[in-house]
mmCIF file of C-alpha atoms and ligand atoms in Angstrom:
data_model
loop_
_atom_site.group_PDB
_atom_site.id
_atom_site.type_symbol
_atom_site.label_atom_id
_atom_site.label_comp_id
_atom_site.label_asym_id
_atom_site.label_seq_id
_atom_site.Cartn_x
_atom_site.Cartn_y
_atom_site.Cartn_z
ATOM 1 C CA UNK A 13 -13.506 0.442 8.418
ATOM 2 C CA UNK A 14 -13.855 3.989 6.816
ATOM 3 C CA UNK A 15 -14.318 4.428 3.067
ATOM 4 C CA UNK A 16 -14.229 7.958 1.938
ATOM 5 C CA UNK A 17 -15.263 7.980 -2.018
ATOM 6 C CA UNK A 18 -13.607 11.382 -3.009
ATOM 7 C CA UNK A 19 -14.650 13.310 -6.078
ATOM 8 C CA UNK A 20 -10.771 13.941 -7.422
ATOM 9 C CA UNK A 21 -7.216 12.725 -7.364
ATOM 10 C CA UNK A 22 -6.328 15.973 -6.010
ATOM 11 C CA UNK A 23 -8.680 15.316 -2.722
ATOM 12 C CA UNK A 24 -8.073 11.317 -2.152
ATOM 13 C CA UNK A 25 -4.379 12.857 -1.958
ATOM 14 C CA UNK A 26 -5.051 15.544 0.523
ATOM 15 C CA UNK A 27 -7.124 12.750 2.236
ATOM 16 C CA UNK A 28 -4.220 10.337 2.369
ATOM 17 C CA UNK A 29 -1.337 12.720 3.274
ATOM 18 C CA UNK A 30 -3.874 14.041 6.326
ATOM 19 C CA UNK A 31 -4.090 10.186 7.666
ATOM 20 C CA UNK A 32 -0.048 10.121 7.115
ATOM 21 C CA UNK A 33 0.549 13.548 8.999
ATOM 22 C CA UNK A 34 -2.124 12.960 11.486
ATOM 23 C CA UNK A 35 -0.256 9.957 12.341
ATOM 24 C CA UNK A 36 3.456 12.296 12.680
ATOM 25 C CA UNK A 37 1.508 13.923 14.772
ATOM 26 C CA UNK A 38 0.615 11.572 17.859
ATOM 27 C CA UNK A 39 4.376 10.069 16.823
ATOM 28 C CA UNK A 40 7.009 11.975 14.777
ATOM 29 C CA UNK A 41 9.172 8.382 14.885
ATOM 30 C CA UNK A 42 6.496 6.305 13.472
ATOM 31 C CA UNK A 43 6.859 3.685 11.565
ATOM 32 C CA UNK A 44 5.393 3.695 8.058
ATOM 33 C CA UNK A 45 4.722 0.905 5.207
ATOM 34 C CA UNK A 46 5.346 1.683 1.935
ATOM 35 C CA UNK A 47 3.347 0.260 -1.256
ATOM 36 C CA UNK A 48 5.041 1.086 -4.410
ATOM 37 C CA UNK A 49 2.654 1.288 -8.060
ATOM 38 C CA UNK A 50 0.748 4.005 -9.015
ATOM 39 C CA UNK A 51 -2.338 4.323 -6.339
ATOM 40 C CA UNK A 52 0.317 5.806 -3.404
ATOM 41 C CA UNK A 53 1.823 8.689 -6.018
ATOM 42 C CA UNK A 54 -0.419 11.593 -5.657
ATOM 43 C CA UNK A 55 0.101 11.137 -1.529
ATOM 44 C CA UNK A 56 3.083 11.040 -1.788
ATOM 45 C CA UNK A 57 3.241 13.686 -4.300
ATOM 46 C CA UNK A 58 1.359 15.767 -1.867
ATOM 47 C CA UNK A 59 3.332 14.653 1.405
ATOM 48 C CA UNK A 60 6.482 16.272 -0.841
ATOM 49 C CA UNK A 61 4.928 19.580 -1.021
ATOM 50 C CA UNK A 62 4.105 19.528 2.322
ATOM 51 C CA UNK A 63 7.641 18.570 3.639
ATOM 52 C CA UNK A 64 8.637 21.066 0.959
ATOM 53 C CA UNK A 65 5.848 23.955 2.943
ATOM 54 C CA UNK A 66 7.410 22.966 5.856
ATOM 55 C CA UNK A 67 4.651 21.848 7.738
ATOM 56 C CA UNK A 68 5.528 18.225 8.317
ATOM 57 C CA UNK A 69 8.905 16.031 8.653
ATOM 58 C CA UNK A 70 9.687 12.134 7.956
ATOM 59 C CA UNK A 71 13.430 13.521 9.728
ATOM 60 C CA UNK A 72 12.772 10.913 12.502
ATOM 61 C CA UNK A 73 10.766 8.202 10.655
ATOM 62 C CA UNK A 74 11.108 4.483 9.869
ATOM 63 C CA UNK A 75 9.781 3.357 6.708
ATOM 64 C CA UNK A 76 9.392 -0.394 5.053
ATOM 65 C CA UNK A 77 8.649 -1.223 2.254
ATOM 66 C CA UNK A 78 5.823 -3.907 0.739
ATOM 67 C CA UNK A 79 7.435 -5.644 -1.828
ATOM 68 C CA UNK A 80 10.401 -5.828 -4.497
ATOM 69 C CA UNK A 81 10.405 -7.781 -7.241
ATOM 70 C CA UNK A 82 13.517 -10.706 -7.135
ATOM 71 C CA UNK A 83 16.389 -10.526 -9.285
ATOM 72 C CA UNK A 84 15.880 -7.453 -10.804
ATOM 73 C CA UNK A 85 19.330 -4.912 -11.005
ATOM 74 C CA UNK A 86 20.337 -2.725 -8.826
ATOM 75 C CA UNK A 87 19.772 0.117 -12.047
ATOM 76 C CA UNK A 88 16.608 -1.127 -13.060
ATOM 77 C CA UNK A 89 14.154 1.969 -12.937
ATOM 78 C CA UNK A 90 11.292 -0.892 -12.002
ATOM 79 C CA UNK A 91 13.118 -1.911 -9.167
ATOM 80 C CA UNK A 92 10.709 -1.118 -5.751
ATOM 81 C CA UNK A 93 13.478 0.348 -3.949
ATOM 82 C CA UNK A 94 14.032 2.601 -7.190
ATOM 83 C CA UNK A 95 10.797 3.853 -7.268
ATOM 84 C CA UNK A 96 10.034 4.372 -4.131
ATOM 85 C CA UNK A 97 13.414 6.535 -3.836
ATOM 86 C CA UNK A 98 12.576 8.377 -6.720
ATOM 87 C CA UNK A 99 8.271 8.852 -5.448
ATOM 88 C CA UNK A 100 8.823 8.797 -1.706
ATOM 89 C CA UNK A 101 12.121 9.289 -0.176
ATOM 90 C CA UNK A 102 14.364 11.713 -2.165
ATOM 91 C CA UNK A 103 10.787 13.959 -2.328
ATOM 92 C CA UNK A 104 9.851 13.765 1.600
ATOM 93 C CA UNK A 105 13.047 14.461 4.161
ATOM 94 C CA UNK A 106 13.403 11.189 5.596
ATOM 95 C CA UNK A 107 16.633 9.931 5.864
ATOM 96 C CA UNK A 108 17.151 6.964 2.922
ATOM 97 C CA UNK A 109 19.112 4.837 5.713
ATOM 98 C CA UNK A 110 15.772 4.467 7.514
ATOM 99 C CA UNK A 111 14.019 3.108 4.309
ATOM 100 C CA UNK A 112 13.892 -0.907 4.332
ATOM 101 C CA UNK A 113 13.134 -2.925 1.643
ATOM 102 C CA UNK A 114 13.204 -6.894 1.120
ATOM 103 C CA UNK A 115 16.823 -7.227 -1.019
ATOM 104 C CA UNK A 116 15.489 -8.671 -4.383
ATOM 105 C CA UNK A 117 18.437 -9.926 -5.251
ATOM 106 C CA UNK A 118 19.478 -11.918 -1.998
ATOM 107 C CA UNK A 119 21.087 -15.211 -2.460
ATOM 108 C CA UNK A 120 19.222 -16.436 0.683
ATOM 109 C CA UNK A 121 15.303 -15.892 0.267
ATOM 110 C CA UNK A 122 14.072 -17.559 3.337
ATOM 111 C CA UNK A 123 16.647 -15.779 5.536
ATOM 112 C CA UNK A 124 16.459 -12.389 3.732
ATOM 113 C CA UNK A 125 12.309 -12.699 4.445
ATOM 114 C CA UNK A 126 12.836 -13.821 8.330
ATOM 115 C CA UNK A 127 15.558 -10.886 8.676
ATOM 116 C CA UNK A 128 12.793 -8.682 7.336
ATOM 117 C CA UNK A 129 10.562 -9.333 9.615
ATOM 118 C CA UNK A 130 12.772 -9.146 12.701
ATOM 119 C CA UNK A 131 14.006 -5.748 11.435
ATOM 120 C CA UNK A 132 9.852 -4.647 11.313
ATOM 121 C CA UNK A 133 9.488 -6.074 14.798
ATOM 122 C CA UNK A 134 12.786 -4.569 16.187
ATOM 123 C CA UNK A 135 12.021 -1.267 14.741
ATOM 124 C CA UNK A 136 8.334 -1.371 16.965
ATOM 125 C CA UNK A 137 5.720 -2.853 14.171
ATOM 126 C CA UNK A 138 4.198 -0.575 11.812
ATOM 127 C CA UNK A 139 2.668 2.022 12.932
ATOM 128 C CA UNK A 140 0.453 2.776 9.093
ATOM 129 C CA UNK A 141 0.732 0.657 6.409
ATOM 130 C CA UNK A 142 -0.301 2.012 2.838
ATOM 131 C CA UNK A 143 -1.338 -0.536 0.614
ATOM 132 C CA UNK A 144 -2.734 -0.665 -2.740
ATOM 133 C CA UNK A 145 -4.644 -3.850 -4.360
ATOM 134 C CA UNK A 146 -4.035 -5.527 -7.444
ATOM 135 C CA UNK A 147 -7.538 -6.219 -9.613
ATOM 136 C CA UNK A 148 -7.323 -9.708 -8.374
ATOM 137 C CA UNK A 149 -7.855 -8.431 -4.885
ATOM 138 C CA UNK A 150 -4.098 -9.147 -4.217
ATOM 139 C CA UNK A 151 -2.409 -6.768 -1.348
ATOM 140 C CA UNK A 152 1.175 -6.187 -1.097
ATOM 141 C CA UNK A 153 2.496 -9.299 -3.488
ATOM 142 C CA UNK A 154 0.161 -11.994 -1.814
ATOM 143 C CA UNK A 155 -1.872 -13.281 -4.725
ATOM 144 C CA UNK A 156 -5.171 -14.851 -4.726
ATOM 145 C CA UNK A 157 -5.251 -18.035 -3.138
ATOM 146 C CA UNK A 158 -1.977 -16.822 -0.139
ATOM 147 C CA UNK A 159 -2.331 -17.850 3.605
ATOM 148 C CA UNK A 160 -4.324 -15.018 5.417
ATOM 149 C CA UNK A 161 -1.726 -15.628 7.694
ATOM 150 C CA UNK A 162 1.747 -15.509 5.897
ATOM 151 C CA UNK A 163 4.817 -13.633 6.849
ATOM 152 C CA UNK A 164 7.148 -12.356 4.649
ATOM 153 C CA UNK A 165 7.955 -14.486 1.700
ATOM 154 C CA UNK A 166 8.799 -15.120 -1.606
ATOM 155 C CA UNK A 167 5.421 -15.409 -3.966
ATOM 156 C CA UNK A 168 4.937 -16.556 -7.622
ATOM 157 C CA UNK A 169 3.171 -13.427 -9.235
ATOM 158 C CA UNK A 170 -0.549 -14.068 -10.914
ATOM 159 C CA UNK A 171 -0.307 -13.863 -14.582
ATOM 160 C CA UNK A 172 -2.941 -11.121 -14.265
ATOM 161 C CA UNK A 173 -0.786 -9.036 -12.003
ATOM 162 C CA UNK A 174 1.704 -9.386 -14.257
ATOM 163 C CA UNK A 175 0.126 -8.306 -17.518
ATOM 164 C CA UNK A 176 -1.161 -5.232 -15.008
ATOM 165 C CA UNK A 177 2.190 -4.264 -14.475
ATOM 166 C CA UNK A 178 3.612 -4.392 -18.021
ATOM 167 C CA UNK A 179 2.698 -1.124 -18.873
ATOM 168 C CA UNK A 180 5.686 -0.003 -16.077
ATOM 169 C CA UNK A 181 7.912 -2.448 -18.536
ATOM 170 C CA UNK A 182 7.572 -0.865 -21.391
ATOM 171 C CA UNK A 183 4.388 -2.998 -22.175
ATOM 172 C CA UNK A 184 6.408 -6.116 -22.633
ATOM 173 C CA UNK A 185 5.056 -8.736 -20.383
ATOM 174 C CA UNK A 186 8.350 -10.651 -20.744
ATOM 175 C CA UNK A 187 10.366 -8.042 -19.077
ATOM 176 C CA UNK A 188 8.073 -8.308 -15.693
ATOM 177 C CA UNK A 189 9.722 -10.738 -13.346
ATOM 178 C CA UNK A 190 7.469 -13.924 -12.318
ATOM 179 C CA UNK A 191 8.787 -13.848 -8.476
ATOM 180 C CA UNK A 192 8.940 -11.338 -5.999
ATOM 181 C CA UNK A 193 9.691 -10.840 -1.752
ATOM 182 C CA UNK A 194 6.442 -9.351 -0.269
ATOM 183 C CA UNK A 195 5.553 -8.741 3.282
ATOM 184 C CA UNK A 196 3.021 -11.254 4.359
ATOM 185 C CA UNK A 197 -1.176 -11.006 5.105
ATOM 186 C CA UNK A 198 -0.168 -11.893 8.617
ATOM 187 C CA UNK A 199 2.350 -9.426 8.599
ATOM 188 C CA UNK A 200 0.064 -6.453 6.987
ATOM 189 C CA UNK A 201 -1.923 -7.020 9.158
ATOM 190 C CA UNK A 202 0.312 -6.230 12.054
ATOM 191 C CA UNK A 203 -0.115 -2.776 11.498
ATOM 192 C CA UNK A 204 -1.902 -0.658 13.599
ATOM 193 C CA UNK A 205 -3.461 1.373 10.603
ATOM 194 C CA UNK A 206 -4.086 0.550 7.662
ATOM 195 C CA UNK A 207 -4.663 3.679 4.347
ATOM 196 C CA UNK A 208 -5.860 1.447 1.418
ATOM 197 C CA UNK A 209 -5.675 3.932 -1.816
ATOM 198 C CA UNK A 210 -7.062 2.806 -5.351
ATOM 199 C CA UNK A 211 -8.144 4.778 -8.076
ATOM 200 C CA UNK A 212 -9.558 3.758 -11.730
ATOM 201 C CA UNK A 213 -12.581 2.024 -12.950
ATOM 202 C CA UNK A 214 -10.304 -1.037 -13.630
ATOM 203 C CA UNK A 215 -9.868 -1.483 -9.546
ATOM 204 C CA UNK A 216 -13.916 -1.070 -9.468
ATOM 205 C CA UNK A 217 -14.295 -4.846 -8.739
ATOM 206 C CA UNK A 218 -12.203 -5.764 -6.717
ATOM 207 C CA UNK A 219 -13.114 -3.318 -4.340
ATOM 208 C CA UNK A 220 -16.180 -4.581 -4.250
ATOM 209 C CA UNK A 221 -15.158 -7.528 -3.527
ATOM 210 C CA UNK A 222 -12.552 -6.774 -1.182
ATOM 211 C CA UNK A 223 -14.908 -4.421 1.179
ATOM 212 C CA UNK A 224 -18.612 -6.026 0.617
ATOM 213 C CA UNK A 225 -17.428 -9.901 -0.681
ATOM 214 C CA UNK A 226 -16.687 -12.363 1.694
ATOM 215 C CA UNK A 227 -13.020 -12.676 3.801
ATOM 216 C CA UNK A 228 -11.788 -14.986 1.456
ATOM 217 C CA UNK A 229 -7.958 -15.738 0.185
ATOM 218 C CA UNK A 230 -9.629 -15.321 -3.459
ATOM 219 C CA UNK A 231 -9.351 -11.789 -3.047
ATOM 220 C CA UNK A 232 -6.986 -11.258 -0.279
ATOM 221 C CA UNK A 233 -7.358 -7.455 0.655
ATOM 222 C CA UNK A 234 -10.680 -8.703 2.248
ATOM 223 C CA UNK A 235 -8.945 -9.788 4.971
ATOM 224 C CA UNK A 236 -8.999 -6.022 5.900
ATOM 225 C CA UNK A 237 -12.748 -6.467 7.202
ATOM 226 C CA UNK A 238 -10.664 -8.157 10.229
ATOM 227 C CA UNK A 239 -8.360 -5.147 11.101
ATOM 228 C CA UNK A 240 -10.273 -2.926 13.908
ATOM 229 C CA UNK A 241 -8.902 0.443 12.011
ATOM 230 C CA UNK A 242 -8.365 0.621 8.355
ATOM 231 C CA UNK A 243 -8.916 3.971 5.866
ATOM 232 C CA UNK A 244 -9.987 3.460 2.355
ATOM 233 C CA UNK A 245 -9.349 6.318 0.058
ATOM 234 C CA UNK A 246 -11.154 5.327 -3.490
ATOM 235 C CA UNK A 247 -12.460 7.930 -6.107
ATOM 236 C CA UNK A 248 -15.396 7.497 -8.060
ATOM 237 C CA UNK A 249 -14.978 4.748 -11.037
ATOM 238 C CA UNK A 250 -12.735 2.698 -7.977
ATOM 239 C CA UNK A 251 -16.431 2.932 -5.803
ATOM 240 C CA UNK A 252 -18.508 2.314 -9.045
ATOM 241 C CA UNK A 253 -19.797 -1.262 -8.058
ATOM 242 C CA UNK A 254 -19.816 -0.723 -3.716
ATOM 243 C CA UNK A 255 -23.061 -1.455 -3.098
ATOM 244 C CA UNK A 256 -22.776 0.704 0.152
ATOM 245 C CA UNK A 257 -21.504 3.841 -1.618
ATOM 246 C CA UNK A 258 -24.683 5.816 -0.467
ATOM 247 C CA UNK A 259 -23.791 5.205 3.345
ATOM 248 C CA UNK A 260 -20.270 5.873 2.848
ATOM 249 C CA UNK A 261 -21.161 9.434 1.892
ATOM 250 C CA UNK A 262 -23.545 9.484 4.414
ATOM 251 C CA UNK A 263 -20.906 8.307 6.892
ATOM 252 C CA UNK A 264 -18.502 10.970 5.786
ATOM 253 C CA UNK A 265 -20.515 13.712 5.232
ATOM 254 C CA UNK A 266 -21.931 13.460 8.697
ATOM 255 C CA UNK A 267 -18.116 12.551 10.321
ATOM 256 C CA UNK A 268 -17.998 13.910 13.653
ATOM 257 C CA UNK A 269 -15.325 16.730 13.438
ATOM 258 C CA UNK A 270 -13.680 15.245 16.147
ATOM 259 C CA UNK A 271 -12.958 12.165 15.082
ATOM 260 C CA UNK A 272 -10.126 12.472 12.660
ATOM 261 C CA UNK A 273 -8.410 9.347 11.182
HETATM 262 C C1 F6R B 314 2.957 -2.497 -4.522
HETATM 263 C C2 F6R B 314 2.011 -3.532 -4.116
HETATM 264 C C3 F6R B 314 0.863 -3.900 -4.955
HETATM 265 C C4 F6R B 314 0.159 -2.710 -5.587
HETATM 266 C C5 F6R B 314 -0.995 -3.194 -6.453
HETATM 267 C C6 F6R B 314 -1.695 -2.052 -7.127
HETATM 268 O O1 F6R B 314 3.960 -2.323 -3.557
HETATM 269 O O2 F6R B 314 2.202 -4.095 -3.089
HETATM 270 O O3 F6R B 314 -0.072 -4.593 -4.160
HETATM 271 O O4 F6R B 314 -0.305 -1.864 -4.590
HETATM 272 O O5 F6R B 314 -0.503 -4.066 -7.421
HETATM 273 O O6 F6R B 314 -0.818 -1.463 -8.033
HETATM 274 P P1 F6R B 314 -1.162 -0.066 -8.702
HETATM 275 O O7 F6R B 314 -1.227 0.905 -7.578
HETATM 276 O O8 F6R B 314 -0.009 0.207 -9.609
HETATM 277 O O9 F6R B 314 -2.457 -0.239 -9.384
#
């Protein structure tokens, strides 16, 4: 596992569009995972202006995404597949066919989540997943307490996460719906890379946690001490309470140039 503790916004987003382009690179049809919220933006702000400078293209990539919250509208602006249109796809060139979500409003939830992850499978795995984590330690939708091993499912969302994600409902906790589709831990952790991306004091222990705690389903982004190649982008207040922070800048600062992500 890599952590890079970077000293701006501006840099963990240079950082995280370089692991996304050096990945184009080896294979301009990759596959990519998607996490939605507000740790991904400023990559994929900056994989926009890099599309936009010409010097990468999503033309031939696959792309799912994470989660979607269930039974939201189709014109909700919260909606996953919204957002992610708006932050990701209409501001890259991929084409929006080849984005996949779970369908939040399916009438058949255990057949919608097995169809998901036949189309993942079918379309080669996932190639690198960007993920986020909730301060409970959750990844995708999989709340504290999830199978380290679960596929694609619906999930009953932690009171906590909810009253985290109010503030993109206008603040009214109400409004945020209690269930949701997410891609499983199992599934996650499929991937062959994994960028984890958080930013703000608030994250601060549960990276801890998640990165120096024990693998536990209490905080269920520790399970990425078990994948054999995983990034973590964090900036300072996110690194506040690592008790390794010293050898992560050690680690960096010393990276063989070479190596690459
Ligand atoms: C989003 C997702 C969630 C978020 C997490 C952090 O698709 O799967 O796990 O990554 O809730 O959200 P933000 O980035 O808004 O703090």
């Amino acid at each position: 596992m890599e952590i890079v503790i970077t000293s701006s916004t501006s840099e963990l987003a240079s950082l995280g569009a370089d692991v996304v382009q050096a990945t184009l690179a080896r294979k301009p049809d990759a596959v990519i995972g998607l996490a939605t919220g507000s740790s991904p933006l400023p990559v994929y702000a900056e994989l926009g202006r890099r599309v936009a400078a010409g010097t990468m293209s999503f033309a031939r990539v696959k792309a799912f995404m994470l989660d979607e919250y269930l039974g939201l509208p189709l014109d909700h602006p919260q909606r996953y597949r919204t957002e992610i249109d708006e932050k990701f796809t209409y501001v890259v060139d991929i084409d929006p066919a080849n984005v996949h979500g779970p369908d939040g409003l399916t009438a058949d939830v255990p057949g919608t989540c097995t169809a998901y992850e036949a189309a993942i499978k079918n379309a080669g795995g996932v190639d690198l997943q960007i993920v986020g984590v909730g301060t409970d330690g959750h990844i995708g939708f999989n709340e504290p307490g999830s199978s380290l091993a679960s596929r694609t499912r619906i999930k009953t969302l932690n009171e906590q996460t909810r009253r985290d994600n109010a503030r993109f409902f206008g603040g009214d906790l109400s409004a945020v719906p209690i269930h949701c589709l997410t891609q499983g831990i199992g599934t996650i952790m499929d991937a062959r890379h994994i960028l984890l991306v958080a930013l703000g004091e608030a994250k601060a222990e549960a990276i801890h946690q998640v990165l120096e705690g024990a693998v536990t389903s209490r905080w269920p982004a520790s399970i990425l001490q078990m994948h054999p190649h995983v990034t973590v982008l964090v900036d300072e207040p996110a690194a506040s309470l690592l008790q390794l922070q010293h050898y992560a800048r050690d680690t960096f600062a010393n990276k063989p140039s070479w190596q690459g992500f």
